[in-house]
Coordinates of C-alpha atoms and ligand atoms in Angstrom, one line a residue:
S60 CA -163.7 96.2 50.4
A61 CA -160.2 95.5 49.2
A62 CA -160.4 98.4 46.8
D63 CA -161.2 100.9 49.6
Y64 CA -158.3 99.7 51.6
Q65 CA -156.0 99.6 48.6
S66 CA -156.7 103.3 48.0
K67 CA -155.6 104.1 51.6
V68 CA -152.2 102.4 51.3
N69 CA -149.3 104.8 50.7
P70 CA -148.1 103.7 47.2
S71 CA -144.5 104.5 48.1
Q72 CA -143.1 102.7 51.2
K73 CA -139.7 103.4 52.7
L74 CA -137.2 101.9 55.1
F75 CA -137.3 102.9 58.8
I76 CA -134.0 103.9 60.2
D77 CA -133.3 106.1 63.2
N78 CA -137.0 106.9 63.5
E79 CA -137.1 108.3 59.9
F80 CA -138.6 106.9 56.7
V81 CA -135.8 106.9 54.2
D82 CA -135.2 105.7 50.6
S83 CA -132.8 102.8 50.0
V84 CA -129.2 103.7 49.2
S85 CA -129.6 102.1 45.8
G86 CA -132.9 103.8 45.1
N87 CA -134.3 100.5 44.1
K88 CA -137.8 99.4 44.8
F89 CA -139.7 96.2 44.7
P90 CA -143.4 95.5 44.3
T91 CA -145.5 93.8 46.9
I92 CA -148.4 91.8 45.5
N93 CA -152.0 91.3 46.7
P94 CA -152.3 87.5 46.6
A95 CA -156.1 87.7 46.1
T96 CA -155.7 89.4 42.8
G97 CA -152.0 89.2 41.8
G98 CA -152.0 93.0 41.5
V99 CA -149.3 95.3 42.8
I100 CA -150.3 97.0 46.1
A101 CA -147.3 99.3 46.5
E102 CA -143.7 99.8 45.6
V103 CA -141.4 99.3 48.6
S104 CA -137.8 100.6 49.0
E105 CA -135.5 97.7 48.6
G106 CA -132.9 97.4 51.4
D107 CA -129.6 95.8 50.7
K108 CA -126.2 95.5 52.4
A109 CA -125.6 99.3 52.4
D110 CA -129.0 99.9 54.1
V111 CA -128.4 97.1 56.6
D112 CA -125.1 98.8 57.4
K113 CA -126.9 102.1 58.0
A114 CA -129.5 100.4 60.2
V115 CA -127.0 98.5 62.2
A116 CA -125.0 101.6 62.8
A117 CA -128.1 103.4 64.1
A118 CA -128.9 100.4 66.3
K119 CA -125.4 100.4 67.6
R120 CA -125.5 104.1 68.5
A121 CA -128.8 103.5 70.2
F122 CA -127.2 100.7 72.2
H123 CA -124.3 102.9 73.4
R124 CA -124.0 102.7 77.2
D125 CA -124.8 106.4 77.5
S126 CA -127.7 106.4 75.1
P127 CA -131.3 107.4 76.1
W128 CA -132.3 103.8 75.7
R129 CA -129.6 102.3 77.9
T130 CA -130.0 104.9 80.6
M131 CA -133.7 104.7 80.7
N132 CA -135.4 103.2 83.8
P133 CA -136.5 99.6 83.1
S134 CA -140.0 100.5 84.1
A135 CA -140.0 103.3 81.5
R136 CA -139.0 100.8 78.9
G137 CA -142.0 98.7 79.9
R138 CA -144.3 101.8 79.6
L139 CA -143.0 102.4 76.0
M140 CA -143.9 98.8 75.1
N141 CA -147.3 99.1 76.6
K142 CA -147.8 102.3 74.7
L143 CA -146.9 100.6 71.5
A144 CA -149.5 97.9 72.2
D145 CA -152.1 100.6 73.0
L146 CA -151.4 102.3 69.7
M147 CA -151.7 99.0 67.8
E148 CA -155.1 98.4 69.4
R149 CA -156.1 102.0 68.4
E150 CA -155.1 101.3 64.8
I151 CA -156.3 97.7 64.7
D152 CA -158.7 98.1 61.8
Q153 CA -156.1 99.9 59.7
L154 CA -153.3 97.4 60.5
A155 CA -155.6 94.4 59.9
S156 CA -156.7 95.8 56.5
I157 CA -153.0 96.2 55.5
E158 CA -152.2 92.7 56.7
T159 CA -155.1 91.2 54.9
L160 CA -154.3 93.1 51.7
D161 CA -150.7 92.1 51.7
N162 CA -151.0 88.5 53.1
G163 CA -154.4 87.3 52.0
K164 CA -155.5 86.0 55.5
T165 CA -159.0 86.9 56.5
F166 CA -159.7 90.3 58.0
E167 CA -160.9 88.7 61.2
S168 CA -157.8 86.5 61.6
S169 CA -155.6 89.6 61.0
K170 CA -157.4 91.2 63.9
G171 CA -156.9 88.1 66.0
D172 CA -153.2 88.2 65.2
I173 CA -152.9 91.8 66.3
G174 CA -154.8 91.1 69.5
A175 CA -152.3 88.3 70.2
S176 CA -149.4 90.5 69.3
C177 CA -150.5 93.1 71.8
S178 CA -150.7 90.4 74.5
V179 CA -147.1 89.4 73.7
L180 CA -145.9 93.0 73.9
R181 CA -147.7 93.6 77.2
Y182 CA -146.4 90.3 78.7
Y183 CA -142.9 91.3 77.9
A184 CA -143.5 94.9 79.0
G185 CA -144.0 93.5 82.5
W186 CA -140.7 91.7 82.4
C187 CA -138.6 94.9 81.9
D188 CA -138.1 95.7 85.6
K189 CA -138.0 92.0 86.7
I190 CA -134.9 90.8 85.0
H191 CA -132.8 89.7 88.0
G192 CA -129.4 88.1 88.4
Q193 CA -128.4 86.0 91.4
T194 CA -126.1 86.1 94.3
I195 CA -124.0 83.0 94.6
P196 CA -122.2 81.5 97.6
A197 CA -119.0 80.6 95.7
D198 CA -116.0 78.9 97.2
N199 CA -113.0 80.8 98.6
G200 CA -115.2 83.4 100.2
F201 CA -115.8 85.2 96.9
F202 CA -118.9 87.3 96.9
S203 CA -120.3 86.5 93.5
M204 CA -123.3 87.8 91.6
T205 CA -124.7 87.7 88.1
R206 CA -126.0 90.6 86.0
K207 CA -128.4 89.9 83.1
E208 CA -127.4 92.3 80.3
P209 CA -129.0 92.8 76.9
V210 CA -127.1 90.9 74.2
G211 CA -126.8 94.1 72.0
V212 CA -127.8 94.8 68.5
V213 CA -130.1 92.1 67.3
G214 CA -131.0 91.2 63.7
Q215 CA -134.5 89.7 63.2
I216 CA -135.6 88.1 60.0
I217 CA -139.2 87.1 59.8
P218 CA -141.5 85.2 57.4
W219 CA -144.7 86.3 55.6
N220 CA -147.3 84.0 57.3
Y221 CA -147.9 86.1 60.4
P222 CA -146.1 89.4 59.7
I223 CA -147.4 91.4 62.7
M224 CA -147.4 88.6 65.1
M225 CA -143.9 87.4 64.3
T226 CA -142.7 91.0 64.7
A227 CA -144.3 91.1 68.2
W228 CA -142.7 87.8 69.1
K229 CA -139.3 89.2 68.1
W230 CA -139.7 92.7 69.5
G231 CA -141.2 91.8 72.8
P232 CA -138.3 89.9 74.4
A233 CA -135.7 92.0 72.6
L234 CA -137.1 95.3 73.9
A235 CA -137.7 93.9 77.4
A236 CA -134.1 92.8 77.5
G237 CA -133.0 96.3 76.4
C238 CA -131.6 95.3 73.0
T239 CA -131.8 97.4 69.8
I240 CA -133.2 96.0 66.6
V241 CA -132.8 95.7 62.9
L242 CA -135.8 93.8 61.5
K243 CA -136.3 92.5 58.0
P244 CA -139.8 91.6 57.1
A245 CA -140.4 89.0 54.4
E246 CA -140.4 90.4 50.8
Q247 CA -144.0 89.2 50.3
T248 CA -145.4 91.1 53.3
P249 CA -143.5 94.3 54.2
L250 CA -146.5 96.7 54.6
S251 CA -147.9 95.9 58.0
V252 CA -144.5 96.1 59.7
L253 CA -143.8 99.4 58.0
A254 CA -147.2 100.6 59.3
L255 CA -146.0 99.6 62.8
A256 CA -142.9 101.8 62.3
A257 CA -145.1 105.0 62.5
L258 CA -146.5 103.7 65.8
V259 CA -143.0 103.0 67.1
K260 CA -142.1 106.6 66.5
E261 CA -145.4 107.9 68.0
A262 CA -144.9 105.8 71.1
G263 CA -141.7 107.6 71.7
F264 CA -139.0 104.9 71.3
P265 CA -135.6 106.7 71.0
P266 CA -134.2 106.8 67.4
G267 CA -132.3 103.7 66.4
V268 CA -133.9 101.3 68.9
I269 CA -136.1 99.8 66.2
N270 CA -135.1 99.8 62.6
I271 CA -136.8 98.1 59.7
V272 CA -135.2 97.2 56.4
P273 CA -137.5 95.5 53.9
G274 CA -135.8 93.6 51.1
Y275 CA -134.9 90.2 49.8
G276 CA -133.3 87.3 51.7
P277 CA -130.1 86.7 49.9
T278 CA -129.3 90.4 50.0
A279 CA -130.7 92.2 53.0
G280 CA -131.3 89.1 55.0
A281 CA -127.8 87.7 54.4
A282 CA -126.3 91.1 55.2
I283 CA -127.9 90.9 58.6
A284 CA -126.9 87.3 59.3
E285 CA -123.2 88.1 58.3
H286 CA -122.9 91.4 60.0
M287 CA -120.0 91.8 62.3
D288 CA -121.8 94.3 64.5
V289 CA -125.0 92.3 65.0
N290 CA -124.7 90.4 68.3
K291 CA -127.6 88.0 67.7
V292 CA -129.8 86.9 64.9
A293 CA -133.3 85.6 65.4
F294 CA -134.8 83.9 62.4
T295 CA -138.2 82.4 61.7
G296 CA -138.6 80.7 58.3
S297 CA -137.7 77.6 56.4
T298 CA -135.3 75.0 57.7
E299 CA -133.3 75.4 54.5
I300 CA -132.6 79.1 55.2
G301 CA -132.1 78.3 58.9
H302 CA -129.0 76.4 57.8
L303 CA -127.7 79.4 55.9
I304 CA -128.3 81.7 58.9
M305 CA -126.3 79.5 61.2
Q306 CA -123.5 79.2 58.7
A307 CA -123.4 83.0 58.3
A308 CA -123.2 83.4 62.0
G309 CA -120.4 80.8 62.2
K310 CA -118.4 82.4 59.4
S311 CA -118.7 86.0 60.8
N312 CA -118.7 86.9 64.4
L313 CA -120.3 83.9 66.1
K314 CA -123.4 85.9 66.8
R315 CA -126.0 84.2 68.9
V316 CA -128.6 82.4 66.8
S317 CA -132.2 81.5 67.5
L318 CA -134.2 79.7 64.8
E319 CA -137.8 78.8 64.5
L320 CA -138.1 76.6 61.4
G321 CA -140.4 74.1 59.7
G322 CA -142.5 71.3 61.0
K323 CA -144.5 68.2 60.2
S324 CA -146.5 68.1 63.4
P325 CA -148.5 65.0 64.3
I326 CA -152.0 65.3 65.7
V327 CA -153.2 62.0 67.1
V328 CA -156.9 61.0 67.5
Y329 CA -157.7 58.0 69.7
D330 CA -160.8 55.9 69.5
D331 CA -162.0 57.1 72.9
A332 CA -162.3 60.7 71.6
N333 CA -165.5 62.5 70.7
I334 CA -164.9 62.2 67.0
K335 CA -166.9 65.3 66.0
K336 CA -164.9 67.4 68.3
A337 CA -161.6 65.8 67.4
A338 CA -162.3 66.4 63.7
D339 CA -162.9 70.0 64.5
I340 CA -159.7 70.4 66.4
A341 CA -157.8 68.7 63.6
Y342 CA -159.5 70.9 61.0
H343 CA -158.3 74.1 62.7
A344 CA -154.9 72.6 63.4
L345 CA -154.4 72.2 59.7
F346 CA -156.5 74.7 57.9
D347 CA -156.1 77.8 60.0
N348 CA -154.1 80.5 58.2
H349 CA -154.6 78.4 55.0
G350 CA -152.2 75.7 56.3
Q351 CA -149.4 78.3 56.2
S352 CA -148.3 77.8 59.8
C353 CA -145.0 76.3 61.0
C354 CA -146.8 74.2 63.6
A355 CA -149.7 73.1 61.4
G356 CA -151.1 69.7 62.4
S357 CA -150.1 68.2 59.0
R358 CA -150.0 64.5 59.9
T359 CA -153.4 63.6 61.3
F360 CA -153.0 60.1 62.8
V361 CA -156.4 58.5 63.5
H362 CA -157.0 55.2 65.3
A363 CA -158.2 52.4 62.9
K364 CA -161.4 51.9 64.9
V365 CA -162.7 55.4 64.3
Y366 CA -160.8 56.1 61.0
D367 CA -163.8 56.1 58.6
K368 CA -166.0 58.0 60.9
F369 CA -163.3 60.7 61.4
V370 CA -162.7 61.0 57.6
Q371 CA -166.5 61.6 57.1
E372 CA -166.5 64.3 59.8
A373 CA -163.4 65.9 58.4
K374 CA -165.0 66.0 54.9
L375 CA -168.1 67.7 56.2
L376 CA -166.1 70.5 57.8
V377 CA -164.1 71.1 54.6
A378 CA -167.2 70.9 52.4
N379 CA -168.5 73.9 54.4
R380 CA -165.3 75.9 54.2
K381 CA -165.7 79.1 52.2
V382 CA -162.8 80.1 50.0
G383 CA -162.8 83.7 48.6
D384 CA -162.3 87.4 49.3
P385 CA -160.5 87.6 52.6
F386 CA -162.3 90.9 53.3
D387 CA -165.7 89.2 53.1
K388 CA -167.0 88.3 56.6
N389 CA -168.2 84.9 55.5
T390 CA -164.9 83.8 54.1
D391 CA -162.9 81.2 56.0
Q392 CA -159.9 80.9 53.6
G393 CA -158.2 83.5 51.4
P394 CA -155.4 82.9 48.9
Q395 CA -152.0 81.3 49.5
I396 CA -149.3 83.9 49.7
D397 CA -147.7 83.9 46.2
Q398 CA -147.2 82.0 42.9
D399 CA -144.2 80.0 44.3
M400 CA -146.2 78.7 47.3
F401 CA -149.2 78.1 45.1
D402 CA -147.1 76.0 42.7
K403 CA -145.4 74.1 45.5
V404 CA -148.7 73.2 47.2
M405 CA -150.3 72.2 43.9
G406 CA -147.3 70.0 43.2
L407 CA -147.6 68.2 46.5
I408 CA -151.3 67.7 45.9
D409 CA -150.4 66.1 42.6
S410 CA -147.8 63.9 44.3
G411 CA -150.6 62.7 46.8
K412 CA -152.8 61.7 43.9
N413 CA -149.9 60.0 42.0
D414 CA -148.7 58.2 45.2
G415 CA -152.1 56.6 45.6
A416 CA -153.5 58.5 48.5
K417 CA -157.3 58.7 48.4
L418 CA -158.5 62.3 47.5
V419 CA -161.5 62.8 49.7
I420 CA -162.3 66.4 48.7
G421 CA -160.7 69.4 47.0
G422 CA -157.5 68.9 45.1
S423 CA -157.6 71.8 42.6
R424 CA -157.1 75.5 42.4
A425 CA -160.1 77.6 43.4
G426 CA -161.2 80.3 40.9
N427 CA -158.9 81.6 38.3
V428 CA -157.6 84.8 39.7
G429 CA -155.1 85.0 42.6
F430 CA -153.5 82.1 44.5
F431 CA -156.6 80.3 45.9
I432 CA -156.5 76.5 46.5
Q433 CA -159.4 74.3 47.4
P434 CA -159.1 72.9 51.0
T435 CA -158.1 69.4 50.4
I436 CA -158.2 66.1 52.3
F437 CA -156.3 62.9 51.5
A438 CA -157.1 59.7 53.3
N439 CA -155.3 56.4 53.3
V440 CA -152.0 58.3 53.5
E441 CA -148.9 56.2 54.1
D442 CA -145.9 57.4 56.0
N443 CA -143.6 57.2 53.0
M444 CA -145.7 59.4 50.7
R445 CA -144.3 62.9 50.1
I446 CA -147.5 64.5 51.6
A447 CA -146.8 62.7 54.8
K448 CA -143.1 63.6 54.9
E449 CA -142.7 67.1 53.5
E450 CA -143.9 70.4 54.9
I451 CA -146.7 71.4 52.5
F452 CA -147.6 74.8 54.0
G453 CA -151.0 74.8 52.4
P454 CA -154.6 73.6 53.0
V455 CA -153.9 69.9 52.6
Q456 CA -154.9 67.5 55.4
S457 CA -153.3 64.1 55.3
I458 CA -155.2 61.5 57.4
I459 CA -153.1 58.5 58.4
K460 CA -154.3 55.3 60.1
F461 CA -152.7 53.8 63.2
N462 CA -153.4 50.7 65.4
N463 CA -151.5 50.9 68.7
E464 CA -149.7 53.2 70.9
E465 CA -146.1 51.9 70.6
E466 CA -146.2 51.9 66.8
L467 CA -147.8 55.4 66.8
I468 CA -145.1 57.0 68.9
E469 CA -142.4 55.6 66.6
R470 CA -144.1 56.8 63.6
A471 CA -144.9 60.2 65.0
N472 CA -141.2 60.7 65.8
K473 CA -140.0 59.5 62.4
T474 CA -139.3 62.9 61.0
S475 CA -136.4 65.4 61.2
Y476 CA -138.9 68.0 62.5
G477 CA -140.0 68.5 66.1
L478 CA -142.1 71.6 66.5
A479 CA -145.4 70.5 67.9
A480 CA -147.6 67.5 68.5
A481 CA -151.1 66.9 69.8
I482 CA -153.2 64.1 71.2
I483 CA -156.9 63.8 71.6
T484 CA -158.0 61.2 74.1
Q485 CA -159.9 60.8 77.3
D486 CA -157.2 58.6 78.8
I487 CA -154.8 60.7 80.9
D488 CA -152.1 58.0 81.2
R489 CA -152.0 57.7 77.4
A490 CA -151.9 61.4 76.9
L491 CA -149.1 61.9 79.4
N492 CA -147.1 59.0 78.0
F493 CA -147.4 60.5 74.5
A494 CA -146.4 64.0 75.9
K495 CA -143.3 62.5 77.4
S496 CA -142.3 60.3 74.4
V497 CA -143.0 62.6 71.5
E498 CA -140.0 64.7 70.2
A499 CA -141.5 68.1 69.9
G500 CA -141.2 71.5 71.6
S501 CA -144.9 71.8 72.3
V502 CA -147.4 69.1 73.1
W503 CA -151.1 69.9 73.2
I504 CA -153.6 67.6 74.8
N505 CA -157.2 67.8 73.7
G506 CA -156.6 71.0 71.8
Y507 CA -154.2 72.5 69.2
D508 CA -152.2 75.7 68.9
L509 CA -152.5 76.3 72.7
I510 CA -149.9 79.0 72.4
T511 CA -149.8 82.0 74.8
A512 CA -147.3 84.8 75.5
H513 CA -146.5 83.1 78.8
T514 CA -145.3 79.7 77.6
P515 CA -142.2 78.9 75.6
F516 CA -142.5 77.8 72.0
G517 CA -139.8 76.3 69.7
G518 CA -138.5 73.3 68.1
Y519 CA -136.7 70.0 68.8
K520 CA -134.4 68.6 66.1
M521 CA -134.5 70.5 62.7
S522 CA -137.5 72.6 63.8
G523 CA -135.2 75.1 65.5
I524 CA -132.9 76.3 68.2
G525 CA -133.9 78.3 71.2
R526 CA -137.4 79.3 72.4
E527 CA -139.6 82.2 71.9
L528 CA -142.3 83.5 74.3
G529 CA -142.4 83.1 78.0
E530 CA -139.4 83.7 80.3
E531 CA -137.2 81.4 78.2
G532 CA -137.8 83.7 75.2
L533 CA -136.5 86.6 77.2
H534 CA -133.3 84.8 78.1
E535 CA -132.5 84.4 74.4
Y536 CA -131.8 88.1 74.4
L537 CA -129.7 88.3 77.6
E538 CA -126.0 87.7 78.4
T539 CA -125.0 86.7 81.8
K540 CA -122.2 88.6 83.4
T541 CA -120.6 87.1 86.6
I542 CA -119.1 89.7 89.0
S543 CA -117.0 88.3 91.8
I544 CA -115.5 90.2 94.7
R545 CA -112.6 89.0 96.7
T546 CA -113.6 89.5 100.3
P547 CA -111.3 89.7 103.4
S548 CA -110.5 86.1 104.3
V549 CA -112.5 84.8 107.2
Ligands
ADP199 P1 -140.6 80.9 53.5 O1 -140.3 79.5 52.9 O2 -141.6 80.9 54.6 O3 -140.7 82.0 52.5 P2 -137.9 81.6 53.9 O4 -137.0 80.8 54.9 O5 -137.5 81.5 52.5 O6 -139.3 81.1 54.3 O7 -137.9 83.1 54.3 C1 -138.1 83.6 55.6 C2 -137.3 84.9 55.7 O8 -135.9 84.7 55.5 C3 -137.7 86.0 54.7 O9 -137.7 87.2 55.4 C4 -136.7 85.9 53.7 O10 -136.5 87.1 53.0 C5 -135.4 85.5 54.5 N1 -134.3 84.9 53.8 C6 -134.4 84.1 52.7 N2 -133.2 83.8 52.3 C7 -132.3 84.3 53.1 C8 -130.9 84.3 53.3 N3 -130.1 83.6 52.4 N4 -130.3 84.9 54.3 C9 -131.1 85.6 55.2 N5 -132.4 85.7 55.1 C10 -133.0 85.0 54.1

């Protein structure tokens, strides 16, 4: 039960710098809350600018060209990464329990996240000794070649919705490239990342390669984004803060920036689809992780011919969705992350009601302790309603009607976001036309969230800059150096 796990969590959590757990310079601490109860789980040392300075200095020493990390064989780097994945697997129950306690996602989904995180680390472990430059037949008889070099000290700022998985997405490519890291977890969910720190040390990473500074965004986060000795910042979070990260990079040292931001992803169901299956795909696309996913399928476009049938199937699925204790095996949905998000989602549900969408099911809070919200469906949603335009980040499905393909693509693209899109149809031409026309970084056909370590993921438009995962994700952490040799003229 939650109480058993709670009793196992160290009540005092520290920063991780140079492979040591240390107090913050200020001595300040902040509470982290169990979203299922609203109670405090632990007090966490609160990092600020002074701590970020210490962590960046450690990362910079670890990146020195003579350091153990820089002089290590690439294959040995890969073995360290595989070791970390092995240790995460060994500790999967403990890590998953901490994740569920701090985040509120179900225990099974926490385990799923950790499995996926190990895959990402192992995928990138394999890259370590396969990072090749080119030889180039340049004019003038120069012998030219490129070297791929790690970008240096990287700052990584992650959100609370997938704490361990976002860490793996960030650490995998950075470590494979040979960078050193200062990571700030979200203030809502610092615990699982700090639990990983002990495994980083046990795996044998040299001091300073991975540093973790929990704390708040405007203080610790901003200090990372502004830091003159941070060569790259990788951020996952809201589009609003994404703007600030880029500005901070621009104002300071022009550090490289990669951003993975919000979304309002369309999932399109055609009349030739198996409607039961389509409803199930759309259900997971939206409700998985309680709707708290940047690529959630939050605009469900359904062809007019099958619209009513689809709404019925969608309602059946939600009627069977169990909301409650995330440690209970039968639970499908735990609490939302915190009071702010709870209020935001409830506010958007109210806007749906007031704007005249049809409330099919749900629409209220669940229980009276913690941040639980009933899974909710709105039908007859119009494009101009707030629930069709704004990222909700909660368990609210908006089902929208469409009539034909041309109109559909225009409407799907009419958003400043462009993270993902999906189509469910038996018509391959239609599917491929949609895939080509939709402005999104990932397009899924007859499925949703088809994300693996091997394929790039990221946003068009205001959903982000750069790609994570796959070979492209690695290149975000590499600089290219061109070396040219003047050869005797021929
Ligand atoms: P969400 O809406 O998912 O909470 P945010 O964009 O607010 O997303 O937060 C994502 C991460 O960005 C968190 O780690 C948060 O602390 C951090 N953050 C928030 N504000 C700033 C800021 N001004 N500078 C740097 N990081 C920030």
